């Protein structure tokens, strides 16, 4: 009789709650995701950027809590903790709503400037405040979690304030993230585009960037002027890069035609001399192997798989 009822007894055992170490790690990952989202948001504020970059970041922000929903459900995680994992997606959704309503309600431009100030410092600070409140309310290992959150937030706050004084930081972040060709869309009709226009297209498009007496309109036009300047710099940088690639290709073809079988030592010495004679640093260094995004996604996938395997093993043992 006891053997017959034993499997049913095992099925009635409720799942174990989240371990303290696992919950602490999830708190740290949530803080990191919120900080990264806050840093990326200012690079998405250009009106001509298109919806593609925002959609890419928003899909990742939504996939993060969805990937952990099974773990939260099996281990009876607090509902407040589950909702906090939607903070990065909420920050991006607020940005989308503000940019969508800026045409009909011009005063939203000042609200958007305040929202994106200092790497979205107001939104990120709100998310960290709610996360700290959760850590203090649940009591479990709150000192270690508060230390981790402080380690994340203090450097972020310093960098956010410094980014307002060194305005090139946001431009460099945007150029690193969105200048590549992997995310660009083709333009057909009135579709949203996400690519840098050529100088001729900029000249043909009529934009009123003159000074205005209305403070709200002047604030919006000032942002447009800054965006136009950034586009011109990016276009000039791309032209220089393409010209450098063409020159290097021509030089390589000339060297191959002159020497059919070059010696390794001569080639290495010629390259070292050319590296010393370069007047400016290269705009982009060559890379090899997996990117940081692929490494981080692989680590997150391995972590969730490990947690899932241990949870199943613990349920079978119990």
JSON list of N, CA and C in Angstrom, two decimals, residues 1-79:
[
{"chain": "A", "resi": 1, "resn": "UNK", "atom": "N", "xyz": [0.83, -1.20, 0.00]},
{"chain": "A", "resi": 1, "resn": "UNK", "atom": "CA", "xyz": [0.00, 0.00, 0.00]},
{"chain": "A", "resi": 1, "resn": "UNK", "atom": "C", "xyz": [0.87, 1.25, 0.00]},
{"chain": "A", "resi": 2, "resn": "UNK", "atom": "N", "xyz": [1.91, 1.23, 0.79]},
{"chain": "A", "resi": 2, "resn": "UNK", "atom": "CA", "xyz": [2.79, 2.39, 0.85]},
{"chain": "A", "resi": 2, "resn": "UNK", "atom": "C", "xyz": [3.52, 2.61, -0.47]},
{"chain": "A", "resi": 3, "resn": "UNK", "atom": "N", "xyz": [3.91, 1.49, -1.11]},
{"chain": "A", "resi": 3, "resn": "UNK", "atom": "CA", "xyz": [4.59, 1.63, -2.39]},
{"chain": "A", "resi": 3, "resn": "UNK", "atom": "C", "xyz": [3.66, 2.16, -3.47]},
{"chain": "A", "resi": 4, "resn": "UNK", "atom": "N", "xyz": [2.36, 1.79, -3.38]},
{"chain": "A", "resi": 4, "resn": "UNK", "atom": "CA", "xyz": [1.41, 2.26, -4.38]},
{"chain": "A", "resi": 4, "resn": "UNK", "atom": "C", "xyz": [1.15, 3.76, -4.25]},
{"chain": "A", "resi": 5, "resn": "UNK", "atom": "N", "xyz": [1.17, 4.24, -3.03]},
{"chain": "A", "resi": 5, "resn": "UNK", "atom": "CA", "xyz": [0.87, 5.66, -2.81]},
{"chain": "A", "resi": 5, "resn": "UNK", "atom": "C", "xyz": [2.11, 6.54, -2.87]},
{"chain": "A", "resi": 6, "resn": "UNK", "atom": "N", "xyz": [3.30, 5.97, -2.98]},
{"chain": "A", "resi": 6, "resn": "UNK", "atom": "CA", "xyz": [4.53, 6.78, -2.95]},
{"chain": "A", "resi": 6, "resn": "UNK", "atom": "C", "xyz": [4.67, 7.72, -4.15]},
{"chain": "A", "resi": 7, "resn": "UNK", "atom": "N", "xyz": [4.42, 7.27, -5.40]},
{"chain": "A", "resi": 7, "resn": "UNK", "atom": "CA", "xyz": [4.50, 8.21, -6.53]},
{"chain": "A", "resi": 7, "resn": "UNK", "atom": "C", "xyz": [3.52, 9.36, -6.40]},
{"chain": "A", "resi": 8, "resn": "UNK", "atom": "N", "xyz": [2.29, 9.09, -5.96]},
{"chain": "A", "resi": 8, "resn": "UNK", "atom": "CA", "xyz": [1.33, 10.17, -5.77]},
{"chain": "A", "resi": 8, "resn": "UNK", "atom": "C", "xyz": [1.80, 11.13, -4.69]},
{"chain": "A", "resi": 9, "resn": "UNK", "atom": "N", "xyz": [2.45, 10.60, -3.65]},
{"chain": "A", "resi": 9, "resn": "UNK", "atom": "CA", "xyz": [2.97, 11.46, -2.59]},
{"chain": "A", "resi": 9, "resn": "UNK", "atom": "C", "xyz": [4.05, 12.40, -3.13]},
{"chain": "A", "resi": 10, "resn": "UNK", "atom": "N", "xyz": [4.88, 11.87, -4.04]},
{"chain": "A", "resi": 10, "resn": "UNK", "atom": "CA", "xyz": [5.90, 12.71, -4.63]},
{"chain": "A", "resi": 10, "resn": "UNK", "atom": "C", "xyz": [5.29, 13.82, -5.48]},
{"chain": "A", "resi": 11, "resn": "UNK", "atom": "N", "xyz": [4.19, 13.53, -6.17]},
{"chain": "A", "resi": 11, "resn": "UNK", "atom": "CA", "xyz": [3.57, 14.54, -7.00]},
{"chain": "A", "resi": 11, "resn": "UNK", "atom": "C", "xyz": [2.95, 15.65, -6.17]},
{"chain": "A", "resi": 12, "resn": "UNK", "atom": "N", "xyz": [2.55, 15.37, -4.94]},
{"chain": "A", "resi": 12, "resn": "UNK", "atom": "CA", "xyz": [1.92, 16.39, -4.10]},
{"chain": "A", "resi": 12, "resn": "UNK", "atom": "C", "xyz": [2.93, 17.33, -3.47]},
{"chain": "A", "resi": 13, "resn": "UNK", "atom": "N", "xyz": [4.23, 17.03, -3.55]},
{"chain": "A", "resi": 13, "resn": "UNK", "atom": "CA", "xyz": [5.23, 17.90, -2.93]},
{"chain": "A", "resi": 13, "resn": "UNK", "atom": "C", "xyz": [5.33, 19.19, -3.73]},
{"chain": "A", "resi": 14, "resn": "UNK", "atom": "N", "xyz": [5.16, 20.35, -3.11]},
{"chain": "A", "resi": 14, "resn": "UNK", "atom": "CA", "xyz": [5.25, 21.61, -3.86]},
{"chain": "A", "resi": 14, "resn": "UNK", "atom": "C", "xyz": [6.69, 21.88, -4.27]},
{"chain": "A", "resi": 15, "resn": "UNK", "atom": "N", "xyz": [6.90, 22.62, -5.36]},
{"chain": "A", "resi": 15, "resn": "UNK", "atom": "CA", "xyz": [8.26, 22.93, -5.80]},
{"chain": "A", "resi": 15, "resn": "UNK", "atom": "C", "xyz": [8.97, 23.80, -4.78]},
{"chain": "A", "resi": 16, "resn": "UNK", "atom": "N", "xyz": [10.28, 23.67, -4.75]},
{"chain": "A", "resi": 16, "resn": "UNK", "atom": "CA", "xyz": [11.08, 24.45, -3.83]},
{"chain": "A", "resi": 16, "resn": "UNK", "atom": "C", "xyz": [11.17, 25.90, -4.30]},
{"chain": "A", "resi": 17, "resn": "UNK", "atom": "N", "xyz": [11.16, 26.86, -3.38]},
{"chain": "A", "resi": 17, "resn": "UNK", "atom": "CA", "xyz": [11.31, 28.26, -3.78]},
{"chain": "A", "resi": 17, "resn": "UNK", "atom": "C", "xyz": [12.73, 28.54, -4.28]},
{"chain": "A", "resi": 18, "resn": "UNK", "atom": "N", "xyz": [12.90, 29.73, -4.81]},
{"chain": "A", "resi": 18, "resn": "UNK", "atom": "CA", "xyz": [14.21, 30.12, -5.31]},
{"chain": "A", "resi": 18, "resn": "UNK", "atom": "C", "xyz": [15.24, 30.10, -4.18]},
{"chain": "A", "resi": 19, "resn": "UNK", "atom": "N", "xyz": [16.41, 29.58, -4.48]},
{"chain": "A", "resi": 19, "resn": "UNK", "atom": "CA", "xyz": [17.49, 29.63, -3.50]},
{"chain": "A", "resi": 19, "resn": "UNK", "atom": "C", "xyz": [17.97, 31.06, -3.35]},
{"chain": "A", "resi": 20, "resn": "UNK", "atom": "N", "xyz": [18.54, 31.34, -2.19]},
{"chain": "A", "resi": 20, "resn": "UNK", "atom": "CA", "xyz": [19.01, 32.70, -1.92]},
{"chain": "A", "resi": 20, "resn": "UNK", "atom": "C", "xyz": [20.10, 33.12, -2.90]},
{"chain": "A", "resi": 21, "resn": "UNK", "atom": "N", "xyz": [21.01, 32.19, -3.20]},
{"chain": "A", "resi": 21, "resn": "UNK", "atom": "CA", "xyz": [22.09, 32.52, -4.14]},
{"chain": "A", "resi": 21, "resn": "UNK", "atom": "C", "xyz": [21.54, 32.79, -5.53]},
{"chain": "A", "resi": 22, "resn": "UNK", "atom": "N", "xyz": [20.58, 31.97, -5.97]},
{"chain": "A", "resi": 22, "resn": "UNK", "atom": "CA", "xyz": [19.99, 32.18, -7.29]},
{"chain": "A", "resi": 22, "resn": "UNK", "atom": "C", "xyz": [19.25, 33.51, -7.35]},
{"chain": "A", "resi": 23, "resn": "UNK", "atom": "N", "xyz": [18.49, 33.82, -6.32]},
{"chain": "A", "resi": 23, "resn": "UNK", "atom": "CA", "xyz": [17.76, 35.09, -6.30]},
{"chain": "A", "resi": 23, "resn": "UNK", "atom": "C", "xyz": [18.72, 36.28, -6.28]},
{"chain": "A", "resi": 24, "resn": "UNK", "atom": "N", "xyz": [19.82, 36.15, -5.54]},
{"chain": "A", "resi": 24, "resn": "UNK", "atom": "CA", "xyz": [20.82, 37.24, -5.52]},
{"chain": "A", "resi": 24, "resn": "UNK", "atom": "C", "xyz": [21.43, 37.44, -6.90]},
{"chain": "A", "resi": 25, "resn": "UNK", "atom": "N", "xyz": [21.73, 36.34, -7.59]},
{"chain": "A", "resi": 25, "resn": "UNK", "atom": "CA", "xyz": [22.28, 36.46, -8.94]},
{"chain": "A", "resi": 25, "resn": "UNK", "atom": "C", "xyz": [21.27, 37.09, -9.90]},
{"chain": "A", "resi": 26, "resn": "UNK", "atom": "N", "xyz": [20.00, 36.74, -9.76]},
{"chain": "A", "resi": 26, "resn": "UNK", "atom": "CA", "xyz": [18.97, 37.33, -10.61]},
{"chain": "A", "resi": 26, "resn": "UNK", "atom": "C", "xyz": [18.81, 38.82, -10.33]},
{"chain": "A", "resi": 27, "resn": "UNK", "atom": "N", "xyz": [18.95, 39.22, -9.07]},
{"chain": "A", "resi": 27, "resn": "UNK", "atom": "CA", "xyz": [18.91, 40.65, -8.75]},
{"chain": "A", "resi": 27, "resn": "UNK", "atom": "C", "xyz": [20.05, 41.39, -9.43]},
{"chain": "A", "resi": 28, "resn": "UNK", "atom": "N", "xyz": [21.23, 40.81, -9.40]},
{"chain": "A", "resi": 28, "resn": "UNK", "atom": "CA", "xyz": [22.39, 41.44, -10.05]},
{"chain": "A", "resi": 28, "resn": "UNK", "atom": "C", "xyz": [22.20, 41.50, -11.56]},
{"chain": "A", "resi": 29, "resn": "UNK", "atom": "N", "xyz": [21.68, 40.43, -12.17]},
{"chain": "A", "resi": 29, "resn": "UNK", "atom": "CA", "xyz": [21.45, 40.44, -13.61]},
{"chain": "A", "resi": 29, "resn": "UNK", "atom": "C", "xyz": [20.40, 41.47, -13.99]},
{"chain": "A", "resi": 30, "resn": "UNK", "atom": "N", "xyz": [19.35, 41.61, -13.17]},
{"chain": "A", "resi": 30, "resn": "UNK", "atom": "CA", "xyz": [18.33, 42.61, -13.46]},
{"chain": "A", "resi": 30, "resn": "UNK", "atom": "C", "xyz": [18.90, 44.02, -13.38]},
{"chain": "A", "resi": 31, "resn": "UNK", "atom": "N", "xyz": [19.72, 44.28, -12.37]},
{"chain": "A", "resi": 31, "resn": "UNK", "atom": "CA", "xyz": [20.37, 45.59, -12.29]},
{"chain": "A", "resi": 31, "resn": "UNK", "atom": "C", "xyz": [21.26, 45.86, -13.49]},
{"chain": "A", "resi": 32, "resn": "UNK", "atom": "N", "xyz": [22.00, 44.84, -13.92]},
{"chain": "A", "resi": 32, "resn": "UNK", "atom": "CA", "xyz": [22.86, 45.01, -15.10]},
{"chain": "A", "resi": 32, "resn": "UNK", "atom": "C", "xyz": [22.04, 45.28, -16.35]},
{"chain": "A", "resi": 33, "resn": "UNK", "atom": "N", "xyz": [20.94, 44.54, -16.53]},
{"chain": "A", "resi": 33, "resn": "UNK", "atom": "CA", "xyz": [20.08, 44.76, -17.70]},
{"chain": "A", "resi": 33, "resn": "UNK", "atom": "C", "xyz": [19.47, 46.16, -17.69]},
{"chain": "A", "resi": 34, "resn": "UNK", "atom": "N", "xyz": [19.09, 46.65, -16.52]},
{"chain": "A", "resi": 34, "resn": "UNK", "atom": "CA", "xyz": [18.53, 48.00, -16.43]},
{"chain": "A", "resi": 34, "resn": "UNK", "atom": "C", "xyz": [19.57, 49.06, -16.77]},
{"chain": "A", "resi": 35, "resn": "UNK", "atom": "N", "xyz": [20.79, 48.88, -16.29]},
{"chain": "A", "resi": 35, "resn": "UNK", "atom": "CA", "xyz": [21.86, 49.84, -16.59]},
{"chain": "A", "resi": 35, "resn": "UNK", "atom": "C", "xyz": [22.18, 49.84, -18.09]},
{"chain": "A", "resi": 36, "resn": "UNK", "atom": "N", "xyz": [22.29, 48.66, -18.69]},
{"chain": "A", "resi": 36, "resn": "UNK", "atom": "CA", "xyz": [22.60, 48.58, -20.12]},
{"chain": "A", "resi": 36, "resn": "UNK", "atom": "C", "xyz": [21.48, 49.22, -20.94]},
{"chain": "A", "resi": 37, "resn": "UNK", "atom": "N", "xyz": [20.23, 48.99, -20.56]},
{"chain": "A", "resi": 37, "resn": "UNK", "atom": "CA", "xyz": [19.12, 49.61, -21.27]},
{"chain": "A", "resi": 37, "resn": "UNK", "atom": "C", "xyz": [19.16, 51.13, -21.17]},
{"chain": "A", "resi": 38, "resn": "UNK", "atom": "N", "xyz": [19.47, 51.64, -19.97]},
{"chain": "A", "resi": 38, "resn": "UNK", "atom": "CA", "xyz": [19.58, 53.08, -19.81]},
{"chain": "A", "resi": 38, "resn": "UNK", "atom": "C", "xyz": [20.67, 53.69, -20.65]},
{"chain": "A", "resi": 39, "resn": "UNK", "atom": "N", "xyz": [21.79, 52.99, -20.82]},
{"chain": "A", "resi": 39, "resn": "UNK", "atom": "CA", "xyz": [22.89, 53.51, -21.65]},
{"chain": "A", "resi": 39, "resn": "UNK", "atom": "C", "xyz": [22.51, 53.49, -23.13]},
{"chain": "A", "resi": 40, "resn": "UNK", "atom": "N", "xyz": [21.75, 52.49, -23.56]},
{"chain": "A", "resi": 40, "resn": "UNK", "atom": "CA", "xyz": [21.41, 52.36, -24.97]},
{"chain": "A", "resi": 40, "resn": "UNK", "atom": "C", "xyz": [20.31, 53.34, -25.39]},
{"chain": "A", "resi": 41, "resn": "UNK", "atom": "N", "xyz": [19.39, 53.68, -24.50]},
{"chain": "A", "resi": 41, "resn": "UNK", "atom": "CA", "xyz": [18.22, 54.49, -24.87]},
{"chain": "A", "resi": 41, "resn": "UNK", "atom": "C", "xyz": [18.61, 55.82, -25.51]},
{"chain": "A", "resi": 42, "resn": "UNK", "atom": "N", "xyz": [19.59, 56.60, -25.01]},
{"chain": "A", "resi": 42, "resn": "UNK", "atom": "CA", "xyz": [19.92, 57.87, -25.70]},
{"chain": "A", "resi": 42, "resn": "UNK", "atom": "C", "xyz": [20.36, 57.70, -27.14]},
{"chain": "A", "resi": 43, "resn": "UNK", "atom": "N", "xyz": [20.88, 56.53, -27.51]},
{"chain": "A", "resi": 43, "resn": "UNK", "atom": "CA", "xyz": [21.28, 56.32, -28.91]},
{"chain": "A", "resi": 43, "resn": "UNK", "atom": "C", "xyz": [20.10, 56.03, -29.81]},
{"chain": "A", "resi": 44, "resn": "UNK", "atom": "N", "xyz": [18.89, 55.89, -29.25]},
{"chain": "A", "resi": 44, "resn": "UNK", "atom": "CA", "xyz": [17.69, 55.59, -30.04]},
{"chain": "A", "resi": 44, "resn": "UNK", "atom": "C", "xyz": [16.79, 56.80, -30.22]},
{"chain": "A", "resi": 45, "resn": "UNK", "atom": "N", "xyz": [17.22, 57.99, -29.79]},
{"chain": "A", "resi": 45, "resn": "UNK", "atom": "CA", "xyz": [16.34, 59.16, -29.78]},
{"chain": "A", "resi": 45, "resn": "UNK", "atom": "C", "xyz": [16.35, 59.94, -31.08]},
{"chain": "A", "resi": 46, "resn": "UNK", "atom": "N", "xyz": [17.17, 59.58, -32.05]},
{"chain": "A", "resi": 46, "resn": "UNK", "atom": "CA", "xyz": [17.21, 60.32, -33.31]},
{"chain": "A", "resi": 46, "resn": "UNK", "atom": "C", "xyz": [15.92, 60.07, -34.09]},
{"chain": "A", "resi": 47, "resn": "UNK", "atom": "N", "xyz": [15.24, 61.13, -34.57]},
{"chain": "A", "resi": 47, "resn": "UNK", "atom": "CA", "xyz": [13.99, 60.93, -35.32]},
{"chain": "A", "resi": 47, "resn": "UNK", "atom": "C", "xyz": [14.17, 60.11, -36.59]},
{"chain": "A", "resi": 48, "resn": "UNK", "atom": "N", "xyz": [15.34, 60.22, -37.24]},
{"chain": "A", "resi": 48, "resn": "UNK", "atom": "CA", "xyz": [15.56, 59.48, -38.48]},
{"chain": "A", "resi": 48, "resn": "UNK", "atom": "C", "xyz": [16.19, 58.12, -38.25]},
{"chain": "A", "resi": 49, "resn": "UNK", "atom": "N", "xyz": [16.29, 57.69, -37.01]},
{"chain": "A", "resi": 49, "resn": "UNK", "atom": "CA", "xyz": [16.92, 56.41, -36.72]},
{"chain": "A", "resi": 49, "resn": "UNK", "atom": "C", "xyz": [16.07, 55.25, -37.19]},
{"chain": "A", "resi": 50, "resn": "UNK", "atom": "N", "xyz": [14.75, 55.44, -37.26]},
{"chain": "A", "resi": 50, "resn": "UNK", "atom": "CA", "xyz": [13.89, 54.34, -37.64]},
{"chain": "A", "resi": 50, "resn": "UNK", "atom": "C", "xyz": [13.53, 53.47, -36.45]},
{"chain": "A", "resi": 51, "resn": "UNK", "atom": "N", "xyz": [12.62, 52.54, -36.70]},
{"chain": "A", "resi": 51, "resn": "UNK", "atom": "CA", "xyz": [12.12, 51.71, -35.61]},
{"chain": "A", "resi": 51, "resn": "UNK", "atom": "C", "xyz": [12.93, 50.43, -35.43]},
{"chain": "A", "resi": 52, "resn": "UNK", "atom": "N", "xyz": [13.79, 50.11, -36.39]},
{"chain": "A", "resi": 52, "resn": "UNK", "atom": "CA", "xyz": [14.53, 48.84, -36.32]},
{"chain": "A", "resi": 52, "resn": "UNK", "atom": "C", "xyz": [15.44, 48.74, -35.10]},
{"chain": "A", "resi": 53, "resn": "UNK", "atom": "N", "xyz": [16.28, 49.73, -34.78]},
{"chain": "A", "resi": 53, "resn": "UNK", "atom": "CA", "xyz": [17.12, 49.59, -33.58]},
{"chain": "A", "resi": 53, "resn": "UNK", "atom": "C", "xyz": [16.30, 49.45, -32.31]},
{"chain": "A", "resi": 54, "resn": "UNK", "atom": "N", "xyz": [15.24, 50.28, -32.19]},
{"chain": "A", "resi": 54, "resn": "UNK", "atom": "CA", "xyz": [14.40, 50.18, -30.99]},
{"chain": "A", "resi": 54, "resn": "UNK", "atom": "C", "xyz": [13.75, 48.80, -30.91]},
{"chain": "A", "resi": 55, "resn": "UNK", "atom": "N", "xyz": [13.29, 48.27, -32.04]},
{"chain": "A", "resi": 55, "resn": "UNK", "atom": "CA", "xyz": [12.64, 46.96, -32.03]},
{"chain": "A", "resi": 55, "resn": "UNK", "atom": "C", "xyz": [13.61, 45.86, -31.61]},
{"chain": "A", "resi": 56, "resn": "UNK", "atom": "N", "xyz": [14.86, 45.95, -32.06]},
{"chain": "A", "resi": 56, "resn": "UNK", "atom": "CA", "xyz": [15.85, 44.94, -31.69]},
{"chain": "A", "resi": 56, "resn": "UNK", "atom": "C", "xyz": [16.07, 44.93, -30.18]},
{"chain": "A", "resi": 57, "resn": "UNK", "atom": "N", "xyz": [16.27, 46.12, -29.61]},
{"chain": "A", "resi": 57, "resn": "UNK", "atom": "CA", "xyz": [16.51, 46.21, -28.16]},
{"chain": "A", "resi": 57, "resn": "UNK", "atom": "C", "xyz": [15.26, 45.81, -27.39]},
{"chain": "A", "resi": 58, "resn": "UNK", "atom": "N", "xyz": [14.07, 46.19, -27.88]},
{"chain": "A", "resi": 58, "resn": "UNK", "atom": "CA", "xyz": [12.83, 45.87, -27.18]},
{"chain": "A", "resi": 58, "resn": "UNK", "atom": "C", "xyz": [12.58, 44.36, -27.17]},
{"chain": "A", "resi": 59, "resn": "UNK", "atom": "N", "xyz": [12.87, 43.70, -28.28]},
{"chain": "A", "resi": 59, "resn": "UNK", "atom": "CA", "xyz": [12.69, 42.23, -28.33]},
{"chain": "A", "resi": 59, "resn": "UNK", "atom": "C", "xyz": [13.60, 41.56, -27.31]},
{"chain": "A", "resi": 60, "resn": "UNK", "atom": "N", "xyz": [14.85, 42.01, -27.20]},
{"chain": "A", "resi": 60, "resn": "UNK", "atom": "CA", "xyz": [15.76, 41.44, -26.20]},
{"chain": "A", "resi": 60, "resn": "UNK", "atom": "C", "xyz": [15.27, 41.72, -24.79]},
{"chain": "A", "resi": 61, "resn": "UNK", "atom": "N", "xyz": [14.74, 42.94, -24.56]},
{"chain": "A", "resi": 61, "resn": "UNK", "atom": "CA", "xyz": [14.25, 43.28, -23.22]},
{"chain": "A", "resi": 61, "resn": "UNK", "atom": "C", "xyz": [13.02, 42.46, -22.84]},
{"chain": "A", "resi": 62, "resn": "UNK", "atom": "N", "xyz": [12.18, 42.11, -23.82]},
{"chain": "A", "resi": 62, "resn": "UNK", "atom": "CA", "xyz": [11.01, 41.28, -23.54]},
{"chain": "A", "resi": 62, "resn": "UNK", "atom": "C", "xyz": [11.41, 39.81, -23.41]},
{"chain": "A", "resi": 63, "resn": "UNK", "atom": "N", "xyz": [12.39, 39.37, -24.19]},
{"chain": "A", "resi": 63, "resn": "UNK", "atom": "CA", "xyz": [12.81, 37.97, -24.12]},
{"chain": "A", "resi": 63, "resn": "UNK", "atom": "C", "xyz": [13.46, 37.64, -22.79]},
{"chain": "A", "resi": 64, "resn": "UNK", "atom": "N", "xyz": [14.07, 38.63, -22.14]},
{"chain": "A", "resi": 64, "resn": "UNK", "atom": "CA", "xyz": [14.75, 38.37, -20.86]},
{"chain": "A", "resi": 64, "resn": "UNK", "atom": "C", "xyz": [13.78, 37.88, -19.78]},
{"chain": "A", "resi": 65, "resn": "UNK", "atom": "N", "xyz": [12.69, 38.60, -19.46]},
{"chain": "A", "resi": 65, "resn": "UNK", "atom": "CA", "xyz": [11.77, 38.05, -18.44]},
{"chain": "A", "resi": 65, "resn": "UNK", "atom": "C", "xyz": [11.01, 36.82, -18.90]},
{"chain": "A", "resi": 66, "resn": "UNK", "atom": "N", "xyz": [10.72, 36.73, -20.21]},
{"chain": "A", "resi": 66, "resn": "UNK", "atom": "CA", "xyz": [10.02, 35.54, -20.69]},
{"chain": "A", "resi": 66, "resn": "UNK", "atom": "C", "xyz": [10.88, 34.29, -20.55]},
{"chain": "A", "resi": 67, "resn": "UNK", "atom": "N", "xyz": [12.19, 34.42, -20.73]},
{"chain": "A", "resi": 67, "resn": "UNK", "atom": "CA", "xyz": [13.07, 33.26, -20.58]},
{"chain": "A", "resi": 67, "resn": "UNK", "atom": "C", "xyz": [13.12, 32.77, -19.14]},
{"chain": "A", "resi": 68, "resn": "UNK", "atom": "N", "xyz": [12.90, 33.68, -18.19]},
{"chain": "A", "resi": 68, "resn": "UNK", "atom": "CA", "xyz": [12.95, 33.31, -16.77]},
{"chain": "A", "resi": 68, "resn": "UNK", "atom": "C", "xyz": [11.57, 33.01, -16.19]},
{"chain": "A", "resi": 69, "resn": "UNK", "atom": "N", "xyz": [10.50, 33.16, -16.99]},
{"chain": "A", "resi": 69, "resn": "UNK", "atom": "CA", "xyz": [9.16, 32.97, -16.44]},
{"chain": "A", "resi": 69, "resn": "UNK", "atom": "C", "xyz": [8.94, 31.54, -15.97]},
{"chain": "A", "resi": 70, "resn": "UNK", "atom": "N", "xyz": [9.47, 30.55, -16.72]},
{"chain": "A", "resi": 70, "resn": "UNK", "atom": "CA", "xyz": [9.32, 29.17, -16.28]},
{"chain": "A", "resi": 70, "resn": "UNK", "atom": "C", "xyz": [10.01, 28.90, -14.95]},
{"chain": "A", "resi": 71, "resn": "UNK", "atom": "N", "xyz": [11.20, 29.45, -14.78]},
{"chain": "A", "resi": 71, "resn": "UNK", "atom": "CA", "xyz": [11.92, 29.30, -13.51]},
{"chain": "A", "resi": 71, "resn": "UNK", "atom": "C", "xyz": [11.15, 29.96, -12.37]},
{"chain": "A", "resi": 72, "resn": "UNK", "atom": "N", "xyz": [10.61, 31.14, -12.60]},
{"chain": "A", "resi": 72, "resn": "UNK", "atom": "CA", "xyz": [9.84, 31.82, -11.56]},
{"chain": "A", "resi": 72, "resn": "UNK", "atom": "C", "xyz": [8.58, 31.04, -11.20]},
{"chain": "A", "resi": 73, "resn": "UNK", "atom": "N", "xyz": [7.92, 30.47, -12.20]},
{"chain": "A", "resi": 73, "resn": "UNK", "atom": "CA", "xyz": [6.67, 29.76, -11.94]},
{"chain": "A", "resi": 73, "resn": "UNK", "atom": "C", "xyz": [6.93, 28.45, -11.19]},
{"chain": "A", "resi": 74, "resn": "UNK", "atom": "N", "xyz": [7.97, 27.74, -11.57]},
{"chain": "A", "resi": 74, "resn": "UNK", "atom": "CA", "xyz": [8.27, 26.46, -10.90]},
{"chain": "A", "resi": 74, "resn": "UNK", "atom": "C", "xyz": [8.73, 26.66, -9.46]},
{"chain": "A", "resi": 75, "resn": "UNK", "atom": "N", "xyz": [9.43, 27.75, -9.20]},
{"chain": "A", "resi": 75, "resn": "UNK", "atom": "CA", "xyz": [10.00, 27.97, -7.87]},
{"chain": "A", "resi": 75, "resn": "UNK", "atom": "C", "xyz": [9.23, 29.00, -7.06]},
{"chain": "A", "resi": 76, "resn": "UNK", "atom": "N", "xyz": [8.03, 29.32, -7.49]},
{"chain": "A", "resi": 76, "resn": "UNK", "atom": "CA", "xyz": [7.13, 30.19, -6.72]},
{"chain": "A", "resi": 76, "resn": "UNK", "atom": "C", "xyz": [7.81, 31.51, -6.33]},
{"chain": "A", "resi": 77, "resn": "UNK", "atom": "N", "xyz": [8.39, 32.17, -7.30]},
{"chain": "A", "resi": 77, "resn": "UNK", "atom": "CA", "xyz": [9.04, 33.45, -7.04]},
{"chain": "A", "resi": 77, "resn": "UNK", "atom": "C", "xyz": [7.99, 34.52, -6.73]},
{"chain": "A", "resi": 78, "resn": "UNK", "atom": "N", "xyz": [8.38, 35.53, -5.99]},
{"chain": "A", "resi": 78, "resn": "UNK", "atom": "CA", "xyz": [7.47, 36.61, -5.65]},
{"chain": "A", "resi": 78, "resn": "UNK", "atom": "C", "xyz": [6.99, 37.31, -6.92]},
{"chain": "A", "resi": 79, "resn": "UNK", "atom": "N", "xyz": [5.71, 37.68, -6.92]},
{"chain": "A", "resi": 79, "resn": "UNK", "atom": "CA", "xyz": [5.16, 38.36, -8.09]},
{"chain": "A", "resi": 79, "resn": "UNK", "atom": "C", "xyz": [5.81, 39.72, -8.29]}
]
